[in-house]
PDB file of C-alpha atoms in Angstrom:
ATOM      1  CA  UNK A 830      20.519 -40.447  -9.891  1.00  0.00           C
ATOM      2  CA  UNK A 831      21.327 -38.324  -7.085  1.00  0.00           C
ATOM      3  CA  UNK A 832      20.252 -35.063  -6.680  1.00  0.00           C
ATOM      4  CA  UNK A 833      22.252 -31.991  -6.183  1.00  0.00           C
ATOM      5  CA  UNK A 834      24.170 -32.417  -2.845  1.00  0.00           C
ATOM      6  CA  UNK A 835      24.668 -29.572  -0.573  1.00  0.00           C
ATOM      7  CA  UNK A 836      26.898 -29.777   2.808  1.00  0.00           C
ATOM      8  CA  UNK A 837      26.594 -28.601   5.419  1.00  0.00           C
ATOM      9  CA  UNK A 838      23.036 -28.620   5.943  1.00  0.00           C
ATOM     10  CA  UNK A 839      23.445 -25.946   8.475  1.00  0.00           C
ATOM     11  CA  UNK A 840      26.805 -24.110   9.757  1.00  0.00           C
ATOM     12  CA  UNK A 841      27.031 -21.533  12.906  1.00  0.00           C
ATOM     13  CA  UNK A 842      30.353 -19.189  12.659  1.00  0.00           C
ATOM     14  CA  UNK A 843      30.814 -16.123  14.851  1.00  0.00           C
ATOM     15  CA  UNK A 844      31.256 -12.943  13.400  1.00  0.00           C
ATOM     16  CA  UNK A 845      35.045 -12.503  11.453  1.00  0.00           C
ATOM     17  CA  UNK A 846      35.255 -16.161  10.661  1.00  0.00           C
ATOM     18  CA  UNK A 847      35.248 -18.250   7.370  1.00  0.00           C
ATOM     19  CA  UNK A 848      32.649 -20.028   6.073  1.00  0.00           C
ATOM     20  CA  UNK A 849      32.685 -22.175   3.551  1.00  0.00           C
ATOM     21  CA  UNK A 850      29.745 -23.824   1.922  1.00  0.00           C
ATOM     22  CA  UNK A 851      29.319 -26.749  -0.599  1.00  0.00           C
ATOM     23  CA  UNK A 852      27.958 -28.161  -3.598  1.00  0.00           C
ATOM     24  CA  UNK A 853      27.819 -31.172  -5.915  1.00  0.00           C
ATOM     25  CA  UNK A 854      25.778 -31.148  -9.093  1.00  0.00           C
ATOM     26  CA  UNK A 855      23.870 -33.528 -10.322  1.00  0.00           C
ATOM     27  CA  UNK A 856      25.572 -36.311 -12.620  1.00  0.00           C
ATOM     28  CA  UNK A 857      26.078 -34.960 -15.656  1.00  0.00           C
ATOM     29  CA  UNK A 858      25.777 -31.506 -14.931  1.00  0.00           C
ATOM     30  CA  UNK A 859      28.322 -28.806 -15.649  1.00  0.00           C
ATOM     31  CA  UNK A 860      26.701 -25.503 -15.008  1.00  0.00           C
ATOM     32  CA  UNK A 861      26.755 -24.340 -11.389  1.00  0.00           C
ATOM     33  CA  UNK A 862      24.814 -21.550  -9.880  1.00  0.00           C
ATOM     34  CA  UNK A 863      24.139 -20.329  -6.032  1.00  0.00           C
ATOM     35  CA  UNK A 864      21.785 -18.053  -4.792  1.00  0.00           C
ATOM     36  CA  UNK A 865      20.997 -16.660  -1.605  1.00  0.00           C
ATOM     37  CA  UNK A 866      17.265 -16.805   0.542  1.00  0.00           C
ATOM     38  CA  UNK A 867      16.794 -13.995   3.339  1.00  0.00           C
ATOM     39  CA  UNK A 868      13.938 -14.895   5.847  1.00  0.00           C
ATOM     40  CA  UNK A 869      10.345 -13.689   3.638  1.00  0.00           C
ATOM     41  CA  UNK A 870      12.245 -13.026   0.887  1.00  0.00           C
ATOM     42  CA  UNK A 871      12.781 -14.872  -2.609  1.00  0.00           C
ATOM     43  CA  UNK A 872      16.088 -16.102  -3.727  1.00  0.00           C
ATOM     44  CA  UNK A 873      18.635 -14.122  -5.220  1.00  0.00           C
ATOM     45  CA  UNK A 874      21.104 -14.600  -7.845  1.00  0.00           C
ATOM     46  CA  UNK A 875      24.998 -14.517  -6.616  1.00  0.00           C
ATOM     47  CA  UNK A 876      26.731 -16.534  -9.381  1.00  0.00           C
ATOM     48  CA  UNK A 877      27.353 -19.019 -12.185  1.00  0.00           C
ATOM     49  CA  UNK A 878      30.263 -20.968 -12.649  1.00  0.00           C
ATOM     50  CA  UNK A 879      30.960 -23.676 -15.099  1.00  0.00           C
ATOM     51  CA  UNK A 880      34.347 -26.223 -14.588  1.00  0.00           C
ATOM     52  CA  UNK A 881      36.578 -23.669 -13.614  1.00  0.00           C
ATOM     53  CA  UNK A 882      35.118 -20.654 -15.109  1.00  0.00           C
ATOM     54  CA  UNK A 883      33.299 -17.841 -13.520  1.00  0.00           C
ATOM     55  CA  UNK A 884      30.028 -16.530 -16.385  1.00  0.00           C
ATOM     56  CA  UNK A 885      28.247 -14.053 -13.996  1.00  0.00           C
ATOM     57  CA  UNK A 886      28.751 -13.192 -11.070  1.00  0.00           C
ATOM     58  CA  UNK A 887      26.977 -10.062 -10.891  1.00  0.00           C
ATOM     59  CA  UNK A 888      24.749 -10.641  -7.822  1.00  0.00           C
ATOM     60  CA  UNK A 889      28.071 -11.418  -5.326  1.00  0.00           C
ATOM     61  CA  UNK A 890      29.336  -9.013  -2.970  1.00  0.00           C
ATOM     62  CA  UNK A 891      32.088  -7.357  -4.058  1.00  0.00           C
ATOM     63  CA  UNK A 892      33.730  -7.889  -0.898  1.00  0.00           C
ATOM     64  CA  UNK A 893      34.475 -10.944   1.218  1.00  0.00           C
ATOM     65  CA  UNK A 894      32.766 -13.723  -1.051  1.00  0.00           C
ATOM     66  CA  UNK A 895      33.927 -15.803  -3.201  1.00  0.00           C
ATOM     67  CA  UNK A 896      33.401 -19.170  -5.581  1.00  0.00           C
ATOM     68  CA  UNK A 897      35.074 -21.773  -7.243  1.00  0.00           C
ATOM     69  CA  UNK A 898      34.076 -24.680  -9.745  1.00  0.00           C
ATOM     70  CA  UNK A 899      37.094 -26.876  -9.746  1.00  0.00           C
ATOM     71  CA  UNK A 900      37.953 -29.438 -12.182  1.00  0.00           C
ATOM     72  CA  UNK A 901      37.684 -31.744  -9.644  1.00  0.00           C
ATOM     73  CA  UNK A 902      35.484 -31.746  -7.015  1.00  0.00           C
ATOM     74  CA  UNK A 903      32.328 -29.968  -5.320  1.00  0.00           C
ATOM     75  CA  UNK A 904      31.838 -25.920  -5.871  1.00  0.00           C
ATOM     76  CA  UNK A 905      32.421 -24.002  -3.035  1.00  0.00           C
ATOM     77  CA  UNK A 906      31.350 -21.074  -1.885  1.00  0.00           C
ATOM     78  CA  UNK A 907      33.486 -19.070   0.549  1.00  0.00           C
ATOM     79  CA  UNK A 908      32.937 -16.482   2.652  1.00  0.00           C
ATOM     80  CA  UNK A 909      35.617 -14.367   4.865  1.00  0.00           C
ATOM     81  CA  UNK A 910      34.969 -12.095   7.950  1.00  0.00           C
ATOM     82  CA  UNK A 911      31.395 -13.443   8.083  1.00  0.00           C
ATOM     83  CA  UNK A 912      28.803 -10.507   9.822  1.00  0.00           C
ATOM     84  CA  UNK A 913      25.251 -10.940  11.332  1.00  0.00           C
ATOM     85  CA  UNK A 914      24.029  -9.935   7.647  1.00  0.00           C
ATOM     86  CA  UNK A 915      25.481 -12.625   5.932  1.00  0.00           C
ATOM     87  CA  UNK A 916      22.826 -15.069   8.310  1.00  0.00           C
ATOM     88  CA  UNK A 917      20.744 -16.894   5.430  1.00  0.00           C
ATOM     89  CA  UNK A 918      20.297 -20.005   3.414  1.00  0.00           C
ATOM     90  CA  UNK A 919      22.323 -20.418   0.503  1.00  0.00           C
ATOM     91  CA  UNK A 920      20.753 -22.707  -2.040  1.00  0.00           C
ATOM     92  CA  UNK A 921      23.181 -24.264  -4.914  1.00  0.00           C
ATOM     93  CA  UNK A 922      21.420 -25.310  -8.853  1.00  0.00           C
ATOM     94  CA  UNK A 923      23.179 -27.393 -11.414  1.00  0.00           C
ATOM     95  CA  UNK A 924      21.587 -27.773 -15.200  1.00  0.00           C
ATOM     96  CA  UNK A 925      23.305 -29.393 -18.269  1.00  0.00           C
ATOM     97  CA  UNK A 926      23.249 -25.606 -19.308  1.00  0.00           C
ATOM     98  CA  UNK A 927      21.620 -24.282 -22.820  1.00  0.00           C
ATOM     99  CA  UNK A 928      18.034 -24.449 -22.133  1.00  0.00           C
ATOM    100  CA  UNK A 929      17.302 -27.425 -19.239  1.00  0.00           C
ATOM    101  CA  UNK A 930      16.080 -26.556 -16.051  1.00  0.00           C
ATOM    102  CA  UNK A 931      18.051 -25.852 -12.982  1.00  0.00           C
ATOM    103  CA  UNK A 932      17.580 -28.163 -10.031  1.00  0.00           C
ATOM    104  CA  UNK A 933      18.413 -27.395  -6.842  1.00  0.00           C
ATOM    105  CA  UNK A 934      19.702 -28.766  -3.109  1.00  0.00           C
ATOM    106  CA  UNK A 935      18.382 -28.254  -0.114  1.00  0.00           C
ATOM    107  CA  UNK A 936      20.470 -25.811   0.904  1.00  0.00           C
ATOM    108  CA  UNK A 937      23.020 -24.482   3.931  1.00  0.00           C
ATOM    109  CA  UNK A 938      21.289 -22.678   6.698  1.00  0.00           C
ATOM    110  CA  UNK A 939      24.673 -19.816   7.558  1.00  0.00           C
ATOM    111  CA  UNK A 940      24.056 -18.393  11.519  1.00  0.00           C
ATOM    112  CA  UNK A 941      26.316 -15.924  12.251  1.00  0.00           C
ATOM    113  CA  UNK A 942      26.435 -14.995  16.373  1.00  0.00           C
TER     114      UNK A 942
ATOM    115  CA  UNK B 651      14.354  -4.016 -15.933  1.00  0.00           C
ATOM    116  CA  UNK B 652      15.510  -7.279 -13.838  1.00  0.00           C
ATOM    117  CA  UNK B 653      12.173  -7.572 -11.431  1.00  0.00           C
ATOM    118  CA  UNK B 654       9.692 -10.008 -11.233  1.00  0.00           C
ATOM    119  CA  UNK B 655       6.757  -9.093  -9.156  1.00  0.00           C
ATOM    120  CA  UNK B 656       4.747 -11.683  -7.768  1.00  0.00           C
ATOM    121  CA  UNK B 657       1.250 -11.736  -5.664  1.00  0.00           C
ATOM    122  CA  UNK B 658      -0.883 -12.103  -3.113  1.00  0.00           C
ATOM    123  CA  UNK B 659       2.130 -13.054  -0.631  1.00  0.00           C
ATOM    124  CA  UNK B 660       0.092 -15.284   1.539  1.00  0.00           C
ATOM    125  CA  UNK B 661      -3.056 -17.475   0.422  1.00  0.00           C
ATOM    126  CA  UNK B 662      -5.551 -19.310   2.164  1.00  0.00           C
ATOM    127  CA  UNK B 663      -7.498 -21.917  -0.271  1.00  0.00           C
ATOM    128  CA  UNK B 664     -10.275 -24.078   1.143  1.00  0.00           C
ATOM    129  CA  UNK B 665      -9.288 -27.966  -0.097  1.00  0.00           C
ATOM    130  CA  UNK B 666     -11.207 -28.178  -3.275  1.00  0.00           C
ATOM    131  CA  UNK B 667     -10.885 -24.926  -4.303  1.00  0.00           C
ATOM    132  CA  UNK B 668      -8.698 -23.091  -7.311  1.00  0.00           C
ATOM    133  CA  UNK B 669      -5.304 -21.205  -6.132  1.00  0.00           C
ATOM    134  CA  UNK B 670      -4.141 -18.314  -8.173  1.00  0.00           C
ATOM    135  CA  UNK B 671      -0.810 -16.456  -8.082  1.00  0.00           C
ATOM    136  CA  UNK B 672       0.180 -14.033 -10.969  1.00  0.00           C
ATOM    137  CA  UNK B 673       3.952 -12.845 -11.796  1.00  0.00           C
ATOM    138  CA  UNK B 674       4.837  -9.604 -13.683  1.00  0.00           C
ATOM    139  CA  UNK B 675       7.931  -9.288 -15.438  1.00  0.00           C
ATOM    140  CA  UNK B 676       9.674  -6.419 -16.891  1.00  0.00           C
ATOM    141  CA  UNK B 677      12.645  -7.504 -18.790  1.00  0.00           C
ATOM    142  CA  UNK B 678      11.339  -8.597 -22.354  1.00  0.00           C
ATOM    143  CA  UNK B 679      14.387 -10.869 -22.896  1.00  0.00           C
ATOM    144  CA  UNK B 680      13.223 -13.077 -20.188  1.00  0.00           C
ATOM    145  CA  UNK B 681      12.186 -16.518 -22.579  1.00  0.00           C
ATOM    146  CA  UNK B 682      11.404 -19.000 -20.131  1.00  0.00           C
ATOM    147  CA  UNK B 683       9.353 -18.928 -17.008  1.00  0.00           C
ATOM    148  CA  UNK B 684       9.593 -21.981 -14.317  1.00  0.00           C
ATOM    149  CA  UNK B 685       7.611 -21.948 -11.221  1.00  0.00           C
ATOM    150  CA  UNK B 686       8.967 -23.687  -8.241  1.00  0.00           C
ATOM    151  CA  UNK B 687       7.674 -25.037  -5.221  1.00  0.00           C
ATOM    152  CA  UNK B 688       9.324 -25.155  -1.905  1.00  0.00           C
ATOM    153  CA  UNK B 689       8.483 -26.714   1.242  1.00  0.00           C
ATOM    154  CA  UNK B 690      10.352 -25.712   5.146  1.00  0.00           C
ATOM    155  CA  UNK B 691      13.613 -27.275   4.803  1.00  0.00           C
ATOM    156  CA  UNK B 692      13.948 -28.033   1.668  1.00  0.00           C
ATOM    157  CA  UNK B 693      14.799 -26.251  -1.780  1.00  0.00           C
ATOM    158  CA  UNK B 694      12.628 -25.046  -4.420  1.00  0.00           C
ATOM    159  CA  UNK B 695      11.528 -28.022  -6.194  1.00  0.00           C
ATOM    160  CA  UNK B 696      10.841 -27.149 -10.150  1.00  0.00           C
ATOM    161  CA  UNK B 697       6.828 -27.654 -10.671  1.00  0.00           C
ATOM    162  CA  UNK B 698       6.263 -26.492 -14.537  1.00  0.00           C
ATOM    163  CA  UNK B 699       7.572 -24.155 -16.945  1.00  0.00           C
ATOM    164  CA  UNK B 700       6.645 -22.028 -19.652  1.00  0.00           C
ATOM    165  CA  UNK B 701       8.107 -20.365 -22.627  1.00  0.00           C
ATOM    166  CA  UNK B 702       6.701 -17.676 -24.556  1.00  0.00           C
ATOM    167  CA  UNK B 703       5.432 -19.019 -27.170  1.00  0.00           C
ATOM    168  CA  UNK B 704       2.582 -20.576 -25.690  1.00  0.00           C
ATOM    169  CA  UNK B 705      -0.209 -19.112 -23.670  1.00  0.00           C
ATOM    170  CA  UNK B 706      -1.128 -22.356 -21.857  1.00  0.00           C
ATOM    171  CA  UNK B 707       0.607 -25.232 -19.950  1.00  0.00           C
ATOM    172  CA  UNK B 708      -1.157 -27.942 -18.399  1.00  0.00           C
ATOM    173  CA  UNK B 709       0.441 -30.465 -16.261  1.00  0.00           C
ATOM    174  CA  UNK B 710      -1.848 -32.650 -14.199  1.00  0.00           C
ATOM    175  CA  UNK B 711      -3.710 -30.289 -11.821  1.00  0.00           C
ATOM    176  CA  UNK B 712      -1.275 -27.266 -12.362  1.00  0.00           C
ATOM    177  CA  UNK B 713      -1.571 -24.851 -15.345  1.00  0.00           C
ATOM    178  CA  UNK B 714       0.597 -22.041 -16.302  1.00  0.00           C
ATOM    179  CA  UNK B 715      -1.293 -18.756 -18.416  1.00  0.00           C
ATOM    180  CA  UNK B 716       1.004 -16.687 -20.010  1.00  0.00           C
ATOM    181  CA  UNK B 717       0.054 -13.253 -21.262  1.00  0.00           C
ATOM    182  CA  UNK B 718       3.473 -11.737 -23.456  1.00  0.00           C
ATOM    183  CA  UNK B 719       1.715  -8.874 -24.652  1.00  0.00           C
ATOM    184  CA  UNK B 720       1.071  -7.940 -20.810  1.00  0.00           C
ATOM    185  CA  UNK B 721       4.274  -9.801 -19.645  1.00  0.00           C
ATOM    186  CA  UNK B 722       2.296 -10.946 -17.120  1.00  0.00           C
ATOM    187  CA  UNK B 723       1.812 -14.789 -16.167  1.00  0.00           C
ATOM    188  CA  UNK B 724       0.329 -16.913 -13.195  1.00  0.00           C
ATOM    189  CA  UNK B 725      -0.070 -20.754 -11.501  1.00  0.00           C
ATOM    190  CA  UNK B 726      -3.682 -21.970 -11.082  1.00  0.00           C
ATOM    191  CA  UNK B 727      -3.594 -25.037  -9.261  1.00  0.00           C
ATOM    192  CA  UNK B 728      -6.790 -26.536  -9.359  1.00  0.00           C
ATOM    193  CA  UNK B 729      -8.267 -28.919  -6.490  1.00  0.00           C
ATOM    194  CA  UNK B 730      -6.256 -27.735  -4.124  1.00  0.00           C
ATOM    195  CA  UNK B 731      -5.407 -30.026  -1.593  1.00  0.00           C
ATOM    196  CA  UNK B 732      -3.886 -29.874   1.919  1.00  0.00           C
ATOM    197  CA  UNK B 733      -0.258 -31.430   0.603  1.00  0.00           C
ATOM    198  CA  UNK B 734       0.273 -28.556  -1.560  1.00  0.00           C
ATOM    199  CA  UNK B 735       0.344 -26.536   0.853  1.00  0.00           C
ATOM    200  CA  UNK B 736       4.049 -24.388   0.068  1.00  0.00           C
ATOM    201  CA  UNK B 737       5.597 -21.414  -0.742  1.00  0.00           C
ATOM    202  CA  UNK B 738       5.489 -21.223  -4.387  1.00  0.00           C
ATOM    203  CA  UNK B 739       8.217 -19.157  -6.157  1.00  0.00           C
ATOM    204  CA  UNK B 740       7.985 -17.854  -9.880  1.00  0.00           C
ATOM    205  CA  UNK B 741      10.807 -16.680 -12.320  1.00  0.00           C
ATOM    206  CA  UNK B 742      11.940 -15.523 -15.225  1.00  0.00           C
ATOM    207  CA  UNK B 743      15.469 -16.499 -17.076  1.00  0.00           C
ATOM    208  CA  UNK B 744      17.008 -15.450 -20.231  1.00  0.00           C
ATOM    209  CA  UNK B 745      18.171 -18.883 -21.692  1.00  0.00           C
ATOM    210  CA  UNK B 746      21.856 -19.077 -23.501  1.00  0.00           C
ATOM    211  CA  UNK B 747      23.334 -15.989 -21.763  1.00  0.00           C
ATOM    212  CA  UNK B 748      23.501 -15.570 -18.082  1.00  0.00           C
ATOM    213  CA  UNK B 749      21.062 -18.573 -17.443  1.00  0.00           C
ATOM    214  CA  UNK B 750      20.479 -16.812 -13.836  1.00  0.00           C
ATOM    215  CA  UNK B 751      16.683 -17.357 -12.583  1.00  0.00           C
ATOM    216  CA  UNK B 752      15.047 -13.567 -11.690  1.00  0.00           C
ATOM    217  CA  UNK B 753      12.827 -15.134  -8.881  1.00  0.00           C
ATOM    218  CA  UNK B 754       9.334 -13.266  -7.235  1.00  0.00           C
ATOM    219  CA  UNK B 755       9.170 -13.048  -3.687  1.00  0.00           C
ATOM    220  CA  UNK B 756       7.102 -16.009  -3.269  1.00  0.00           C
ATOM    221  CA  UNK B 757       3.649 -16.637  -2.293  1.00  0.00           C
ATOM    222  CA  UNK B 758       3.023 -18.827   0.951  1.00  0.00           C
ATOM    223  CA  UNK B 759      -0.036 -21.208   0.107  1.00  0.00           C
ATOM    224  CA  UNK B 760      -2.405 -22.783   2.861  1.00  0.00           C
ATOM    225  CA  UNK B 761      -5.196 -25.501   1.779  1.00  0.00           C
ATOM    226  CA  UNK B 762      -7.235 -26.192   4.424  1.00  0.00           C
ATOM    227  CA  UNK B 763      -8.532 -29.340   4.853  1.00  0.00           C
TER     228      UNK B 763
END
């Protein structure tokens, strides 16, 4: 059984371009969540999406990002007009939801020049 | 109310000897409590979990105490050994609402051999 799938494993945009980053959850797993790892720091919540629904997404930027759980298909995360502060790595978690664990990918490593 | 405060940062274990990280949490509705370990590279791999209930969890070589009363918990891995060497991350989660994970800053282990 695969584990969650993240792509790309790392992405370089220049400032004031799109990026956007992927995720496939585990088989069988409906509940989506990404969260975002500065340099030293721990990881912090951005949002949780089930098929096509947005729960929380209380820890994104107001501004500029975005997500999506199709019905078909990986999430994505998107981010327009990228700046040097959005340079991080953006891990992606999938559960069965209720009370199961959340597993994660090895994340996207975002450089912004 | 959302924190989880996590310590030392860094830790330097001879191989053989007991590692010890604590977590504090302030949000009472927190019920479970996963600790994750992550090596360079990769994403935080889920290690053992805890829920309130019980003030012990033993898995192998890893045991989680939990102290509600002081909301306070911690990973003692005992027999350390040069492989676990990681950054070890713990959380808290409120289970059948927002589902996020409330993660500590993260604690950077080194066993020397």
């Amino acid at each position: 059984n695969a584990g969650v799938m993240q792509n790309p494993r790392h992405l370089v945009r220049r400032r004031g371009q799109e990026a956007r980053l992927r995720c496939s959850p585990m088989k069988g797993h409906s509940h989506v969540y990404w969260y975002r790892q500065l340099p030293e720091e721990g990881l912090k919540f951005m949002v949780y999406l089930q098929k096509e629904n947005i729960i929380d997404e209380s820890g994104m930027p107001k501004e500029r990002f975005s997500a999506e759980f199709p019905k078909e298909g990986p999430s994505i995360l998107r981010i327009q007009q990228v700046v040097r502060g959005d340079s991080a790595a953006y891990f992606c978690a999938s559960s069965p939801g209720g009370t199961q664990p959340q597993h994660f990918g090895d994340g996207t490593r975002l450089s912004i020049l | 109310q959302q924190q989880v405060k996590q310590s030392p940062q860094s830790l330097i274990v001879q191989k053989g000897g007991i590692s010890i990280i604590n977590c504090a949490y302030e949000n009472t509705a927190f019920d479970y409590f996963p600790w994750y370990q992550q090596f360079p590279g990769k994403g935080p791999a889920l290690l053992i979990a805890i829920r309130p209930d019980v003030s012990e969890k033993k898995e192998g070589r890893f045991t989680i105490s939990f102290n509600k009363s002081a909301k306070q918990f911690s990973l003692h891995i005992m027999d350390s050994q040069p492989g676990d060497s990681a950054t070890y991350f713990c959380a808290g989660q409120t289970q059948g609402g927002s589902e996020k994970l409330v993660f500590g800053k993260g604690t950077k282990l080194t066993v020397n051999p």
